[in-house]
Coordinates of C-alpha atoms in Angstrom, one line a residue:
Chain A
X1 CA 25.3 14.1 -8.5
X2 CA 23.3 12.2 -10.6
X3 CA 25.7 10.9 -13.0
X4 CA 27.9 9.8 -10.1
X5 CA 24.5 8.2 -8.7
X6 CA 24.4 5.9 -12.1
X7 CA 28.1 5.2 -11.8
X8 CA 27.6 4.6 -7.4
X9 CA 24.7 2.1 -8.3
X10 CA 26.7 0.4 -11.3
X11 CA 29.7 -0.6 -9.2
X12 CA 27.1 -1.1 -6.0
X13 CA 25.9 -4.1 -8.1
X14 CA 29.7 -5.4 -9.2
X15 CA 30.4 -4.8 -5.3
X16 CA 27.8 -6.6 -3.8
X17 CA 25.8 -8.9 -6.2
X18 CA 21.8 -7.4 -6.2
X19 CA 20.7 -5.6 -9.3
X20 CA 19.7 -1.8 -9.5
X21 CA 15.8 -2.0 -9.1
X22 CA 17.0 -4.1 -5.5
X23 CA 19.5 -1.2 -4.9
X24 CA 17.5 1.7 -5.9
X25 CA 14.7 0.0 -4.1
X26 CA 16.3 -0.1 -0.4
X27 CA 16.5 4.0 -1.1
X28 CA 20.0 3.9 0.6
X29 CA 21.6 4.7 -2.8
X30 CA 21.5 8.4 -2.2
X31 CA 22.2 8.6 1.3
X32 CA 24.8 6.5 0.9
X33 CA 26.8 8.8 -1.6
X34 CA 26.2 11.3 0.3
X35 CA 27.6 10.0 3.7
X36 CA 31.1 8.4 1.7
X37 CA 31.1 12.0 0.2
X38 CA 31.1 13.0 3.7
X39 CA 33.3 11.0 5.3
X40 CA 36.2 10.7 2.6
X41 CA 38.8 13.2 1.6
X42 CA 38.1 15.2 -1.1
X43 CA 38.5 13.3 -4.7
X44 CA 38.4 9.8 -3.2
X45 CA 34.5 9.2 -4.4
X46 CA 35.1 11.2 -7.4
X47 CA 38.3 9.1 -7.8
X48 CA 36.6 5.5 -7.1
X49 CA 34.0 6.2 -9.4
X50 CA 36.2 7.4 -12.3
X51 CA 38.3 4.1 -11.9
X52 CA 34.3 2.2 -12.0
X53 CA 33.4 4.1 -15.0
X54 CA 36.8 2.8 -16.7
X55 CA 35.8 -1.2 -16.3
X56 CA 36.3 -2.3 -19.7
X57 CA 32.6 -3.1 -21.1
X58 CA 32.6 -7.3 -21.8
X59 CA 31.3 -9.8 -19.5
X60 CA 30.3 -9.2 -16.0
X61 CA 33.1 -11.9 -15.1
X62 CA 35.8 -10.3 -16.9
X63 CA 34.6 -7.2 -15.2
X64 CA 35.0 -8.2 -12.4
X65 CA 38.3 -9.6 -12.9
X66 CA 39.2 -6.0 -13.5
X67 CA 37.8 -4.7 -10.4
X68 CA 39.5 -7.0 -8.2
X69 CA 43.1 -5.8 -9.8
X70 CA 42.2 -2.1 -10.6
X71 CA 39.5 -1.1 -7.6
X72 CA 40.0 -3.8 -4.9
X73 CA 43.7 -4.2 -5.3
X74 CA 44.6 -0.2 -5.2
X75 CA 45.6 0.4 -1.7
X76 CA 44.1 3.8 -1.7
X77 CA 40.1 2.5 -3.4
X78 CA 40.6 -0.6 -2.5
X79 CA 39.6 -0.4 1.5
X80 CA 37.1 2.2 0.7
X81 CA 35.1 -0.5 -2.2
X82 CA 35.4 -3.1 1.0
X83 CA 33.9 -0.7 3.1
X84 CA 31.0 0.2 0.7
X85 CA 30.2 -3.5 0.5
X86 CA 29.8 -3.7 4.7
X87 CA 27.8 -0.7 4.3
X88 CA 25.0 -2.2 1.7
X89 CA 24.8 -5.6 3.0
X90 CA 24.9 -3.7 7.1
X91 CA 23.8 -0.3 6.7
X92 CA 26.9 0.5 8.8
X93 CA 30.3 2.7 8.1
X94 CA 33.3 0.8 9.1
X95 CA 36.4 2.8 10.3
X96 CA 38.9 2.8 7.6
X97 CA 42.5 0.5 8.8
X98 CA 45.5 2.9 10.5
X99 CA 47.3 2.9 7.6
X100 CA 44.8 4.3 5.2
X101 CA 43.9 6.9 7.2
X102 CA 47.7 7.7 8.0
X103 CA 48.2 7.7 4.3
X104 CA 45.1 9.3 2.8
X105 CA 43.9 11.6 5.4
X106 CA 41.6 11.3 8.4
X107 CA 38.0 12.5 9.3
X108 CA 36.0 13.1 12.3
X109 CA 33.0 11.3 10.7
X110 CA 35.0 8.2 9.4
X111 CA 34.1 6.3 13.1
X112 CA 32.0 3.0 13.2
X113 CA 28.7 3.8 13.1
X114 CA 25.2 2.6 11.9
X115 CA 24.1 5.3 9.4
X116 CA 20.7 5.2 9.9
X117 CA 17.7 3.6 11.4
X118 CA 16.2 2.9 7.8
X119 CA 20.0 1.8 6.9
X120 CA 19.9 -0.8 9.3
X121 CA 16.8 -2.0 8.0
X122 CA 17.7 -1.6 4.2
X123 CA 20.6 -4.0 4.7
X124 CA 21.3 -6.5 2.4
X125 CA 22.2 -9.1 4.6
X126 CA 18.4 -9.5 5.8
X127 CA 17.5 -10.0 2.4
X128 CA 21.0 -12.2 1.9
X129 CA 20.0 -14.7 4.7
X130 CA 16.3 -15.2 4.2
X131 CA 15.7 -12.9 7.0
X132 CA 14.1 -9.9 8.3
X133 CA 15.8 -6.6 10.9
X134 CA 15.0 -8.3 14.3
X135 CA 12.9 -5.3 16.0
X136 CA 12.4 -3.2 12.9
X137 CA 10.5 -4.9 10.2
X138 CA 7.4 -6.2 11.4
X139 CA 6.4 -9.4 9.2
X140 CA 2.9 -10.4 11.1
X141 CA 2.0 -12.1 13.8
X142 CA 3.2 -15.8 13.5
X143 CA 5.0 -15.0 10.6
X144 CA 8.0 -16.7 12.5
X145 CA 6.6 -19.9 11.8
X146 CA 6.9 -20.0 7.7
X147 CA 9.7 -19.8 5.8
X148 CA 11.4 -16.5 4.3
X149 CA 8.7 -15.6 1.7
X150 CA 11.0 -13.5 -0.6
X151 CA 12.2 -14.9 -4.0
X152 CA 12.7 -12.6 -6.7
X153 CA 14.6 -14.5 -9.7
Chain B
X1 CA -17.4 10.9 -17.7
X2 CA -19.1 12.5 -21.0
X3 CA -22.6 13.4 -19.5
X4 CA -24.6 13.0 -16.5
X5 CA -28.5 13.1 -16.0
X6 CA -30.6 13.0 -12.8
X7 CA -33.4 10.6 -12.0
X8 CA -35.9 10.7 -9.4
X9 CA -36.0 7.2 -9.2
X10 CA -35.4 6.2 -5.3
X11 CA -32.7 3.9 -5.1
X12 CA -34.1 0.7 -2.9
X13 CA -33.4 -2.5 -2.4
X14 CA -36.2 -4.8 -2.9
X15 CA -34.6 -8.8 -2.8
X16 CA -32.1 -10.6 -1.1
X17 CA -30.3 -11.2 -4.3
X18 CA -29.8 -7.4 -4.6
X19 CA -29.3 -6.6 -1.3
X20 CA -25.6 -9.5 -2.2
X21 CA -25.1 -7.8 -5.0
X22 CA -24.8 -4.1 -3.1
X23 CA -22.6 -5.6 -0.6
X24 CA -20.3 -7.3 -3.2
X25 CA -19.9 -3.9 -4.7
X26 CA -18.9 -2.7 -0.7
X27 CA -16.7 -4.9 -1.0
X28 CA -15.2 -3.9 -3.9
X29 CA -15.2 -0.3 -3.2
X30 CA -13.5 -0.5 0.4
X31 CA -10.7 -2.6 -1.4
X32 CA -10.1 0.1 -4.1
X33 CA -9.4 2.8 -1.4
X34 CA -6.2 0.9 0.1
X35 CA -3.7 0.7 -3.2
X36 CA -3.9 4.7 -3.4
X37 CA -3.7 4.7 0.5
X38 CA -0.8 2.4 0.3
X39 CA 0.8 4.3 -2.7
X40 CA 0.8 7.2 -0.9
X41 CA 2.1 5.9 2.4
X42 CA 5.1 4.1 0.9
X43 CA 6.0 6.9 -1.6
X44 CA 6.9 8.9 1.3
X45 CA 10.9 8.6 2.0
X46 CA 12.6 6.5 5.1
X47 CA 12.5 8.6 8.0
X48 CA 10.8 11.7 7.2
X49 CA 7.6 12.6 7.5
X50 CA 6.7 10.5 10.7
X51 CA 3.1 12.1 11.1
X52 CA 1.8 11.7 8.0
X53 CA 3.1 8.1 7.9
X54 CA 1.4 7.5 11.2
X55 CA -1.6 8.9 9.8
X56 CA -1.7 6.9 6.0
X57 CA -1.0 4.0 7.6
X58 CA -3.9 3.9 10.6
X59 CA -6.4 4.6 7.7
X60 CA -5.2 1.8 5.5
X61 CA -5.5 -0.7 8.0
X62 CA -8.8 0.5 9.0
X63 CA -9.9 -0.1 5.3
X64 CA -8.7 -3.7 5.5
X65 CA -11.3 -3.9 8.5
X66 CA -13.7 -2.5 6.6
X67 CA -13.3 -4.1 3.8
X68 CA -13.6 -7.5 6.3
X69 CA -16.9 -6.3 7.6
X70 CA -18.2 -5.7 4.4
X71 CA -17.1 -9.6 3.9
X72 CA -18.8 -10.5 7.2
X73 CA -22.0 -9.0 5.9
X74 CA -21.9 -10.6 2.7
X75 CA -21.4 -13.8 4.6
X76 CA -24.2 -13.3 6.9
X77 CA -27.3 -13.0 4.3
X78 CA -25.8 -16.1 2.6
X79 CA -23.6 -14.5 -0.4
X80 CA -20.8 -15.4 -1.6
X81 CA -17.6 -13.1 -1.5
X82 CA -15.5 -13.3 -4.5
X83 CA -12.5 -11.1 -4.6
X84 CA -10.8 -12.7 -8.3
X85 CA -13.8 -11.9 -9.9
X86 CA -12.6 -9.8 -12.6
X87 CA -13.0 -6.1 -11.9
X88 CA -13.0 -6.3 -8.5
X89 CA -9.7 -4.2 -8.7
X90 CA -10.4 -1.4 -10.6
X91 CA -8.3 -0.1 -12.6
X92 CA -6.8 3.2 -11.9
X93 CA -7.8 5.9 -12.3
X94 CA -11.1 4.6 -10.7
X95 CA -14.3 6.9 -10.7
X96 CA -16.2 7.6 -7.4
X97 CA -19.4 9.6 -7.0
X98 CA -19.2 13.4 -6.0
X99 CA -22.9 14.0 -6.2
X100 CA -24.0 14.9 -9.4
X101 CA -20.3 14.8 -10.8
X102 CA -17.8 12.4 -10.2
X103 CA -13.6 12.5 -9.0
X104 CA -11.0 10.4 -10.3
X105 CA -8.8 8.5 -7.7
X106 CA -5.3 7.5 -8.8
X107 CA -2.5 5.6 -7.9
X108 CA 0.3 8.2 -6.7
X109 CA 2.5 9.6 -4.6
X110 CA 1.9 11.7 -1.4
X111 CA 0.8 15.3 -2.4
X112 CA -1.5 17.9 -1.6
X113 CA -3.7 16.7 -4.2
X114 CA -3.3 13.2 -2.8
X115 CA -4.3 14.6 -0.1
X116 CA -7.5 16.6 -1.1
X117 CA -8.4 13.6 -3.4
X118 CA -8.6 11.4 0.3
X119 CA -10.8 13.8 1.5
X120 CA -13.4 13.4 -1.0
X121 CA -13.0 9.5 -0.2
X122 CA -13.9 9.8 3.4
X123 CA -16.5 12.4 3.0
X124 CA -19.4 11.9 1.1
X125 CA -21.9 14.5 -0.2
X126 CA -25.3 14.1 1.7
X127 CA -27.5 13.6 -1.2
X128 CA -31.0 13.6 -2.2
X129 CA -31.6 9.9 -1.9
X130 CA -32.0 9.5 -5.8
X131 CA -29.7 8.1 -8.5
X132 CA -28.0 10.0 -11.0
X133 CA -26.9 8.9 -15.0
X134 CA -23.7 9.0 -16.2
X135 CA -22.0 7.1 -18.9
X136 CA -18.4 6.3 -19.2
X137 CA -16.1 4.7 -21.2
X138 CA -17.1 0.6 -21.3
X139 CA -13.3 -0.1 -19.8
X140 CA -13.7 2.1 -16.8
X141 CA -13.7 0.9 -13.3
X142 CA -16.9 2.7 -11.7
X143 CA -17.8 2.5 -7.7
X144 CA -20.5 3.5 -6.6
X145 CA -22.6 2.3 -9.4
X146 CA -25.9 1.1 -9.2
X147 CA -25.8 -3.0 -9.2
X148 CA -28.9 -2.6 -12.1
X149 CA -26.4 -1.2 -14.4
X150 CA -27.8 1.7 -17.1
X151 CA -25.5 4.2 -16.3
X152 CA -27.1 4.6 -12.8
X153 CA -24.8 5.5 -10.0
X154 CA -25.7 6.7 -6.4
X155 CA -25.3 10.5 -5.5
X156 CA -22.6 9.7 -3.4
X157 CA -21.4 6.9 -1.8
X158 CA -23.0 7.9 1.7
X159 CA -26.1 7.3 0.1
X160 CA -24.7 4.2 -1.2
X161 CA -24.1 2.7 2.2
X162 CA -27.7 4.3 3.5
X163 CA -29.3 2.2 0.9
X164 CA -27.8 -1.0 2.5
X165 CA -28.9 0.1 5.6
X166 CA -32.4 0.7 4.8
X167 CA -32.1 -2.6 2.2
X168 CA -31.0 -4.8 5.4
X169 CA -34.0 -3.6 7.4
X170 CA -36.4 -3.5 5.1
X171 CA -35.7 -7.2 4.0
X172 CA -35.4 -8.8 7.5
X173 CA -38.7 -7.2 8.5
X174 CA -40.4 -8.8 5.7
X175 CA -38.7 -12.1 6.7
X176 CA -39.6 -11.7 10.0
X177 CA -43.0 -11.1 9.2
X178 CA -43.3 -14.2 7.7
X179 CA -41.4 -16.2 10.6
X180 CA -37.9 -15.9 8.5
X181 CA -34.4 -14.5 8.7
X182 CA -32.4 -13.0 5.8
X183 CA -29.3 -14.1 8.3
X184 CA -29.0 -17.5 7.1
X185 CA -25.3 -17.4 6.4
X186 CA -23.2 -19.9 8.6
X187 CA -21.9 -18.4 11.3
X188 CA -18.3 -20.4 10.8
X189 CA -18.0 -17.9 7.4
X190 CA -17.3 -15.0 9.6
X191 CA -13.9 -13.5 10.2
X192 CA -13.5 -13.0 13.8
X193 CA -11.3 -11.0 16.1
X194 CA -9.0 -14.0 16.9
X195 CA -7.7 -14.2 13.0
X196 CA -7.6 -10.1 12.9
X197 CA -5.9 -7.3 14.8
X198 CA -5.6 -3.4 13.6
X199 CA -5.8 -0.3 14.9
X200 CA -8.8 1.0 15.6
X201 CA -12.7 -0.4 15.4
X202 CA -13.1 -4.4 16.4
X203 CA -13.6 -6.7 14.0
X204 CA -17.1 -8.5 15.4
X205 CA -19.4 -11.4 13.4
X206 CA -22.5 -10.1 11.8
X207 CA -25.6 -12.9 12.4
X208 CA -28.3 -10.1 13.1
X209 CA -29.8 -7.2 12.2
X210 CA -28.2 -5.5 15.3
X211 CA -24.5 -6.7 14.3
X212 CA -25.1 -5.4 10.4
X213 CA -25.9 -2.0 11.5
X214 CA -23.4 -1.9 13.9
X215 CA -21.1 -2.9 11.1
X216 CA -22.3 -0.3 8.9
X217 CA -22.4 2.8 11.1
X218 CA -18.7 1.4 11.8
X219 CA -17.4 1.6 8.0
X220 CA -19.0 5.0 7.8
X221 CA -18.2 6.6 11.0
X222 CA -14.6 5.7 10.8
X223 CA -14.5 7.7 7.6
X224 CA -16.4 10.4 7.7
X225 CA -17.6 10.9 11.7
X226 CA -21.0 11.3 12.8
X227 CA -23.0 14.5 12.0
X228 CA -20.8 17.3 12.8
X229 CA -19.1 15.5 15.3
X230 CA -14.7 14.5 14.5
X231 CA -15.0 11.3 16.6
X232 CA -16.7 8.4 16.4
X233 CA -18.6 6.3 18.7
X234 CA -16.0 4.4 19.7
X235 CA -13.9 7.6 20.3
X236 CA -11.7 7.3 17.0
X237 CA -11.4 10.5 15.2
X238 CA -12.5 9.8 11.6
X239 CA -10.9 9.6 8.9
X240 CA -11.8 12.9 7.1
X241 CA -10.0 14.6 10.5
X242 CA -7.2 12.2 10.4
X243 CA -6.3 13.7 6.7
X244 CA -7.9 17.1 7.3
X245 CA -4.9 17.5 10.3
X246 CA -2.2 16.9 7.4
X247 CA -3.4 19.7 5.7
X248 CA -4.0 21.5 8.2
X249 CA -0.6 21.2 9.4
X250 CA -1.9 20.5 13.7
X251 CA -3.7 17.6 15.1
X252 CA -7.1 17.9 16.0
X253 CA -8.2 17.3 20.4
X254 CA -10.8 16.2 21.6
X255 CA -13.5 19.4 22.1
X256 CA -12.4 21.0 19.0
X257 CA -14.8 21.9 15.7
X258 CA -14.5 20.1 12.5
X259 CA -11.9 22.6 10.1
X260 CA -10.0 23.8 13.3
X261 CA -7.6 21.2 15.1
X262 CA -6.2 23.2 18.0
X263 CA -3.9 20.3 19.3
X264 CA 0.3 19.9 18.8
X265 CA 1.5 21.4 15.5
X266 CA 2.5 18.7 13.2
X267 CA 4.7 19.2 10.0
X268 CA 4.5 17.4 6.8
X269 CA 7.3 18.0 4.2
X270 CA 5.6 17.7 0.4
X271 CA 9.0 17.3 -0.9
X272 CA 10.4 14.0 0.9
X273 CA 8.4 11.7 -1.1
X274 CA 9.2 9.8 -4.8
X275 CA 7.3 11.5 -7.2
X276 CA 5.7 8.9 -8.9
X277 CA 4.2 8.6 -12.2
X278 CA 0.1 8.7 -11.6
X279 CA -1.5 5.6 -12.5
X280 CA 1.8 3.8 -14.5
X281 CA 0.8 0.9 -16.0
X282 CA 3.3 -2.2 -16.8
X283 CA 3.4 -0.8 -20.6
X284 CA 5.0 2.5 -19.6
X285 CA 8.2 0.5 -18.4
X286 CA 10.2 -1.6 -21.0
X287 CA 9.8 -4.8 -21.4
X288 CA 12.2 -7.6 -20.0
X289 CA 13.9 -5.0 -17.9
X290 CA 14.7 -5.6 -14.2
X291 CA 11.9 -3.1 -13.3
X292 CA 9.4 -4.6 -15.7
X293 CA 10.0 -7.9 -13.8
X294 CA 9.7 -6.2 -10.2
X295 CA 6.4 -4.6 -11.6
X296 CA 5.3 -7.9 -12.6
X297 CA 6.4 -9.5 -9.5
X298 CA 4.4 -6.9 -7.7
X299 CA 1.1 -7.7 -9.1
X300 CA 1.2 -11.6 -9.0
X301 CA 1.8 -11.5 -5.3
X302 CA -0.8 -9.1 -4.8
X303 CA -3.0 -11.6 -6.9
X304 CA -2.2 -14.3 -4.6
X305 CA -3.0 -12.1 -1.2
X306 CA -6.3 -11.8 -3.0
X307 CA -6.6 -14.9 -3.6
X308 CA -6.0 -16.0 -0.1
X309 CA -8.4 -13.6 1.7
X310 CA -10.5 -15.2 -0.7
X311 CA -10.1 -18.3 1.2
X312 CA -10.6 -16.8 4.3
X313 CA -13.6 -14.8 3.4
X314 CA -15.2 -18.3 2.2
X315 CA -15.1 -20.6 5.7
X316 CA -11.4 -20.7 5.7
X317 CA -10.8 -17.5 7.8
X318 CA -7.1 -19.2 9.4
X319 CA -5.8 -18.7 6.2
X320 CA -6.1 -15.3 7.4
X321 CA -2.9 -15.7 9.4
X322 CA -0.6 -17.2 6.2
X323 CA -2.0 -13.9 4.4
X324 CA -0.7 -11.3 6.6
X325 CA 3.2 -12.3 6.3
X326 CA 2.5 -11.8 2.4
X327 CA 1.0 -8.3 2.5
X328 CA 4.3 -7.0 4.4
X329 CA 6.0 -8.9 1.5
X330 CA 4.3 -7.2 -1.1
X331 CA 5.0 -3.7 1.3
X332 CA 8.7 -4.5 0.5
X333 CA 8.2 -5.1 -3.4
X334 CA 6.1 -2.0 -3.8
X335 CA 8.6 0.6 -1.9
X336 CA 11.2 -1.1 -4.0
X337 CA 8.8 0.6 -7.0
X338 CA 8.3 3.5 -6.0
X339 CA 12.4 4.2 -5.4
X340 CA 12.9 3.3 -8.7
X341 CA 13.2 5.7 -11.6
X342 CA 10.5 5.6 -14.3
X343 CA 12.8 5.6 -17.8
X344 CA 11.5 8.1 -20.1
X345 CA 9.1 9.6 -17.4
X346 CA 11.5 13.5 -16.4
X347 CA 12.5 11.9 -13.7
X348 CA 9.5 10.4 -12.3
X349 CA 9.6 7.2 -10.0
X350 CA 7.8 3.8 -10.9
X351 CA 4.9 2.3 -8.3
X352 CA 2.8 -0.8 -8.6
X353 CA 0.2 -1.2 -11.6
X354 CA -2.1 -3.2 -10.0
X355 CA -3.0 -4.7 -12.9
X356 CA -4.4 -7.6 -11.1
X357 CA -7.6 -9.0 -14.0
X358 CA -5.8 -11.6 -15.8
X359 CA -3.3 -12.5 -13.3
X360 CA -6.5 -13.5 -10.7
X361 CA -8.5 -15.5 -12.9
X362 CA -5.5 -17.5 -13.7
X363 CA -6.2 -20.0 -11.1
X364 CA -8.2 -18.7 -9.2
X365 CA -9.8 -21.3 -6.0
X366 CA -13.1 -19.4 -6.0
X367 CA -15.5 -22.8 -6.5
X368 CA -14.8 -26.0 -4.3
X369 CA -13.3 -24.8 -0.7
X370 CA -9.3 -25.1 -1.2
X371 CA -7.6 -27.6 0.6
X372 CA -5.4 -27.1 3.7
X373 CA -2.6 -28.3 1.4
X374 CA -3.2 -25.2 -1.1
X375 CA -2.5 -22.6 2.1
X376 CA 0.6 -24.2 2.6
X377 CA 1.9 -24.2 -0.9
X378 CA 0.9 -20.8 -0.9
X379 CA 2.4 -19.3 2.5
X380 CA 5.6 -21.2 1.7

């Protein structure tokens, strides 16, 4: 579990852009795994992660160059990296399309659905917008009237 | 600590100047209790643990009123709060009084030991109303020293807070006596209700001898109850209780003895936390590395909430509302810590440092009153 938690947060950052003190930091890392290790059929995670840890080393552009044609390309890891991104940046599992689960198998957990209450907050796309979880994160009384506050360069 | 000696010299204030000096040191030591408090609460993972969450965080927030009174009466007998002064945050682990001997408070996660450590905070030793000699090494951060200096520290910091008391009515009976007040701070230095909500206890001006009791018994009563009594006067259980029922594993009702709550079981589970390394210090993480920089990040806006209660403790108190937005910033940037791996540590997580000294005298507006422009820059 833990080396496939090193390889999960290295192609978490290709996938969606924030580095791994931001991922680590939302503590969704872990639950995460877990859930796609739920969800998917067996060897898919295993298999997704294997193709991740094969990225030839170089620069993070050519990297990603490679994970567009190896990861997001493949019809089988391709949907399931798409989905990993909606799930960082909205804390939320998408159903995976018709065909994918015609081809690859189906499960009765691979429904849409928020993961959690602290996933909905941990989202990315708070952070990605300058905002905050309406209703979850409470920023202070008035606090509505600055700007967003957080700029981590 | 390397030795300890006990005096029979009574610990009194005796001038005004003192009496500032004792309640910067308040100041100081009300401050020092929130990082472990806050270390603690935000070590504990998302979604578990929904007592003891509910429990850290009421007490932290009561600190922050304390710490505000302790401000207010600063203000009052015409002192002048500084919170960049250097040392004000101690650097962990920080050394309180336990009667004769002392106990070390860290910066860690949530733990039994935590836990019993938090206890000892709340609780002080009744002592013998004299002061007793330690030394330590010249680096360490000591509370609940005497302001006189020569390794003289108070019994315990009960007896710390009596000698306010006793200073306080001792010096505005001689100033009345002679047609005076020792309250000649201006009233528009106090914090007020209006700029300040929390949980429990009222945030009220002090301009008397009436309102700096009241503030007193207040800072001590939420900690530690009155007598052998679990609530306070303003029906609060105190904070001792508040912990105790963690341990104890059942909240405590109203009617029931101190050491045996007999309200709804309550369950805390030690293992749904980030171990974190106790007391990590930016040199324990390597330099230049994306944690390194989150670290850093950490303690410069920490520096800069100081630096705006600053304002608001010194006539500014609106600035107040610009400050509380950046402590639930700098809640996001220290759970980011704490869910971060520590390289090098067996799997230990980071935390915040705060390693505040250097970063707060930087440019630091403690002299001429900051303009309105200088909140702004800083809010946005």
């Amino acid at each position: 579990m833990n080396g496939q938690l090193e390889s999960f947060i290295g192609l978490s950052i290709l996938l969606t852009g924030f580095d791994a003190v931001r991922l680590r930091g939302s503590g969704m890392a872990e639950p995460y795994l877990k859930a796609i290790g739920a969800v998917l059929p067996p060897d898919v995670v295993g298999d997704l992660l294997s193709a991740y840890e094969q990225l030839p080393p170089g620069s993070e552009r050519e990297r990603e160059r490679v994970l567009e044609s190896e990861i997001l390309g493949d019809p089988r890891l391709g949907p399931v990296a798409r989905n990993l991104i909606v799930l960082w940046y909205c804390g939320s599992w998408t159903q995976l399309p018709p065909a994918w689960r015609a081809a690859f198998g189906e499960s009765p957990l691979d429904t849409n659905r928020v993961i959690s209450g602290a996933a909905y907050q941990a989202g990315l796309q708070w952070e990605a917008a300058g905002g905050h979880p309406p209703g979850a994160n409470p920023q202070g009384y008035g606090a509505w009237a600055s700007g967003p506050q957080r700029s981590r360069e | 600590m390397t030795s300890s000696t006990i005096t029979t010299i009574p610990a009194k204030i005796t001038t005004l100047s003192e009496l500032q000096d004792y309640l910067h040191l308040a100041m100081q030591l009300e401050h020092a209790t929130i990082p472990p408090y806050l270390t603690a609460l935000y070590s504990i993972k998302p979604g578990t643990n929904a007592d003891a969450v509910h429990v850290l965080r009421v007490v932290a927030v009561e600190e922050m009123l304390h710490l505000t009174l302790a401000a207010n009466l600063l203000n009052a007998v015409g002192g002048t709060p500084d919170l960049t002064r250097e040392g004000f945050v101690p650097t962990y682990p920080a050394y309180l009084p336990d009667g004769e001997d002392d106990f070390q408070v860290h910066i860690a996660g949530f733990s039994p030991s935590a836990l019993e450590t938090f206890l000892k905070i709340e609780r002080p030793r009744s002592g013998p109303g004299r002061l007793v000699y330690r030394s330590y090494a010249p680096d360490a951060s000591v509370l609940g020293a005497h302001p006189g200096g020569g390794g003289a520290h108070f019994y315990s910091i009960g007896e710390f807070y009596a000698a306010i008391e006793d200073g306080i009515k001792t010096l505005e009976e001689e100033a009345q006596a002679q047609g005076k007040t020792i309250f000649t701070g201006d009233h528009a230095r106090q914090v007020t209700s209006e700029y300040y909500y929390s949980g429990g206890g009222k945030l009220f001006p002090v301009t008397d001898l009436s309102s700096a009791c009241k503030a007193i018994n207040l800072i001590m009563e939420q900690g530690e109850g009155i007598e052998a009594e679990i609530y306070d006067n303003e029906n609060e259980l105190a904070h001792y209780y508040r912990f105790d029922q963690l341990l104890k594993g059942r909240y405590y009702q109203k009617g029931d003895k101190p050491g045996n709550p007999t309200g709804p079981e309550l369950s805390v589970d030690w293992d749904a936390c980030y171990k974190v390394k106790e007391d990590v210090k930016l040199a324990d993480m390597p330099v230049g590395t994306e944690l390194y920089v989150a670290a850093q990040a950490f303690n410069e806006t920490y520096a800069k909430f100081l630096r705006m209660l600053n304002r608001a403790f010194n006539g500014e108190p609106e600035t107040l509302f610009g400050a509380v937005p950046r402590m639930f910033e700098f809640r996001n940037l220290m759970t980011e810590l704490i869910r971060n791996p520590l390289p090098g540590s067996n799997g230990l997580y980071a935390a915040p440092t705060y390693e505040i000294a250097g970063v707060a005298r930087n440019d630091a507006p403690t002299a001429a009153p900051a303009a309105v422009g200088a909140v702004k820059e800083v809010v946005a």
